[in-house]
Amino acid sequence: DAKTTQPNSMESNEEEPVHLPCNHSTISGTDYIHWYRQLPSQGPEYVIHGLTSNVNNRMASLAIAEDRKSSTLILHRATLRDAAVYYCILRVPLGGAGSYQLTFGKGTKLSVIP
Amino acid sequence: DTEVTQTPKHLVMGMTNKKSLKCEQHMGHRAMYWYKQKAKKPPELMFVYSYEKLSINESVPSRFSPECPNSSLLNLHLHALQPEDSALYLCASSQESSGYNSPLHFGNGTRLTVT
């Protein structure tokens, strides 16, 4: 299975940009890179996903390395509400069912300092 | 607020009880998932339903029995659980399980305690 590696924890000051790294050296050519976050006492929340090109949405930006072996989630201005566990995930095929799932790694716990 | 609704939010049950967890979505998604999450650990996949048919069972013990009565509902029937089954049970849905660029929408989970 394709796996991801993330730092266990990171800290950021409020209103500053945050760059959350992820390594996925065994990624295959058609695997999408997904990012989710989980706030305390809530289910995971979709943040962004991409394949090869950098992606932007209202929540964040995703920068994907040219060789696709790493990616970085960018929060442009961290707020206290961004404190969460951030998961970098590769879509993984599910046996012979022709379906796919997201296998969660350990994630990065982001703390935001006021 | 999430578009995937899970009930109950909290459940305490004894090892001889039978209970059910419920999940509902009205986004027209045709894939639904059960995940289990222990404290301070990432979610782990249990079951995947695609078009109301069970497509994946990740070697889950038979004391957990999923059911998908229709495209909007997903149940997880619990019987003879063990204390180590205490966890947060998360339901999710997506447009279709083979849509590799379809994000998952999660509910906020049911916190289960087995005594």
XYZ file of C-alpha atoms in Angstrom:
229
model
C 0.000 0.000 0.000
C 1.136 3.514 -0.740
C 2.029 5.236 2.522
C 2.578 8.791 3.659
C 5.007 10.259 6.195
C 4.224 13.435 8.123
C 5.778 15.163 11.131
C 3.970 14.254 14.340
C 3.369 17.870 15.334
C 3.917 21.465 14.252
C 3.326 24.884 15.767
C 2.389 28.123 14.100
C 1.690 31.647 15.223
C -1.756 33.003 14.569
C -2.176 34.893 11.272
C 1.054 33.498 9.845
C 1.295 31.015 6.958
C 1.707 27.333 7.733
C 3.391 24.774 5.490
C 2.534 21.164 6.350
C 4.818 18.672 4.563
C 4.045 15.135 3.447
C 6.281 12.505 1.864
C 4.771 9.803 -0.339
C 7.695 8.259 -2.177
C 5.770 5.110 -3.219
C 2.936 6.986 -4.884
C 1.731 5.475 -8.153
C 0.949 7.440 -11.283
C -2.805 7.613 -10.830
C -2.991 8.129 -7.060
C -4.592 11.366 -5.956
C -3.207 13.154 -2.910
C -5.938 14.068 -0.445
C -5.732 16.206 2.692
C -8.216 16.027 5.529
C -8.217 17.610 8.948
C -9.863 16.566 12.167
C -10.790 19.098 14.797
C -11.234 17.918 18.386
C -14.447 15.941 18.913
C -15.370 16.034 15.212
C -15.138 13.745 12.216
C -12.457 14.330 9.570
C -13.132 17.207 7.177
C -12.035 17.313 3.550
C -9.519 20.092 2.846
C -8.135 19.673 -0.671
C -6.869 17.123 -3.187
C -4.746 17.058 -6.331
C -2.947 14.861 -8.826
C -0.052 16.720 -10.429
C -0.719 20.437 -10.552
C -0.859 22.797 -7.614
C -4.407 23.373 -6.379
C -6.091 26.222 -4.548
C -9.440 26.456 -2.801
C -11.005 28.658 -0.153
C -9.461 26.644 2.667
C -5.889 26.036 1.518
C -3.379 25.492 -1.272
C -1.712 22.234 -2.224
C 1.767 22.273 -3.712
C 2.828 18.998 -5.340
C 6.458 18.259 -6.159
C 7.311 17.668 -9.781
C 8.205 14.011 -9.082
C 5.025 13.695 -6.940
C 6.972 12.106 -4.099
C 6.067 14.896 -1.721
C 3.459 17.587 -1.243
C 2.825 20.555 1.025
C -0.455 21.838 2.386
C -0.368 25.605 2.789
C -2.665 27.496 5.124
C -2.164 31.120 4.158
C -3.127 32.684 7.506
C -3.475 30.317 10.430
C -6.316 30.981 12.838
C -7.068 29.368 16.184
C -9.816 27.387 14.446
C -7.172 25.727 12.237
C -5.753 23.820 15.224
C -6.378 20.206 14.258
C -4.770 16.968 13.135
C -3.987 17.179 9.409
C -3.907 13.952 7.426
C -2.140 13.550 4.090
C -3.677 10.537 2.381
C -3.265 8.632 -0.857
C -6.233 6.975 -2.504
C -5.656 3.215 -2.246
C -7.317 0.608 -4.476
C -9.512 -1.871 -2.605
C -8.739 -5.392 -3.738
C -10.633 -6.509 -6.808
C -13.737 -4.494 -6.157
C -12.660 -1.707 -8.493
C -13.211 0.698 -5.677
C -10.913 2.874 -3.657
C -10.550 4.064 -0.139
C -8.555 6.558 1.808
C -6.096 5.007 4.255
C -5.245 7.439 7.011
C -1.659 7.819 8.229
C -0.750 9.204 11.626
C -1.182 12.860 10.639
C 0.339 16.106 11.923
C -1.101 17.795 14.986
C -1.053 21.524 14.307
C -1.065 23.900 17.256
C -1.776 27.586 16.649
C -0.338 30.053 19.136
C -2.297 33.273 19.745
C -22.652 21.124 10.861
C -21.978 18.063 8.760
C -24.175 16.699 5.943
C -23.708 13.170 7.281
C -25.782 12.612 10.397
C -24.900 9.928 12.906
C -27.026 8.794 15.831
C -26.658 8.421 18.700
C -23.780 10.759 19.525
C -22.866 8.692 22.582
C -23.655 5.080 23.473
C -22.824 2.996 26.525
C -23.563 -0.698 26.278
C -22.830 -3.877 28.152
C -21.097 -6.859 26.619
C -24.370 -8.791 26.296
C -26.382 -5.962 24.748
C -27.481 -5.540 21.145
C -27.465 -2.007 19.778
C -27.313 -0.239 16.412
C -25.532 2.817 15.106
C -27.239 4.820 12.387
C -25.920 7.035 9.612
C -27.871 9.120 7.107
C -26.932 11.309 4.149
C -29.071 13.071 1.551
C -26.367 14.160 -0.886
C -27.146 11.408 -3.389
C -23.866 9.663 -2.632
C -23.733 5.991 -3.623
C -20.755 4.916 -1.517
C -20.871 4.750 2.269
C -18.204 3.782 4.755
C -17.744 2.798 8.390
C -14.463 3.752 10.095
C -13.341 3.019 13.652
C -11.108 5.447 15.525
C -9.394 4.693 18.811
C -8.171 7.554 20.976
C -5.194 9.458 19.516
C -5.100 7.128 16.483
C -6.128 7.693 12.851
C -9.430 6.306 11.562
C -9.330 2.690 10.326
C -11.637 1.436 7.581
C -14.165 -1.250 8.562
C -16.690 -1.547 5.713
C -17.466 -0.026 2.316
C -20.856 -0.120 0.615
C -21.143 0.728 -3.060
C -24.654 1.059 -4.536
C -26.116 -0.548 -1.396
C -23.940 -3.632 -1.749
C -21.130 -4.525 0.626
C -17.941 -4.236 -1.398
C -15.317 -4.366 1.326
C -15.106 -5.932 4.797
C -11.696 -5.215 6.265
C -11.546 -8.428 8.322
C -13.940 -7.039 10.888
C -15.197 -9.484 13.587
C -18.739 -10.794 13.095
C -19.943 -9.026 16.242
C -20.093 -5.973 13.943
C -22.774 -6.352 11.272
C -23.322 -3.598 8.698
C -26.532 -2.983 6.806
C -27.431 -0.586 4.012
C -31.252 -0.524 3.716
C -31.210 2.149 0.995
C -28.880 4.623 -0.643
C -29.305 7.190 2.142
C -28.977 4.990 5.215
C -26.212 2.915 6.743
C -26.489 0.944 9.968
C -23.946 -0.854 12.101
C -25.452 -3.557 14.309
C -23.496 -4.396 17.434
C -23.725 -7.607 19.467
C -21.565 -9.159 22.181
C -18.928 -6.459 21.996
C -15.766 -6.381 24.064
C -14.405 -3.439 26.103
C -11.612 -3.030 23.526
C -14.295 -2.178 20.935
C -14.832 1.130 22.716
C -14.007 3.812 20.153
C -15.382 6.572 17.963
C -17.307 5.075 15.033
C -17.337 7.306 11.985
C -19.609 7.124 8.980
C -18.662 8.694 5.658
C -20.076 8.953 2.167
C -18.781 9.821 -1.301
C -20.215 10.099 -4.770
C -19.058 6.573 -5.643
C -16.393 4.333 -4.233
C -14.515 4.051 -7.534
C -14.391 7.825 -7.965
C -10.815 8.336 -6.985
C -11.177 12.090 -6.914
C -14.374 12.096 -4.877
C -13.767 13.405 -1.376
C -15.303 11.661 1.610
C -17.828 13.485 3.752
C -17.686 12.364 7.384
C -20.181 12.529 10.187
C -19.087 13.513 13.689
C -19.244 9.941 14.893
C -20.771 7.893 17.663
C -18.672 7.622 20.813
C -19.153 4.009 21.954
C -18.229 2.733 25.404
C -18.497 -0.993 26.133
C -18.659 -1.874 29.816
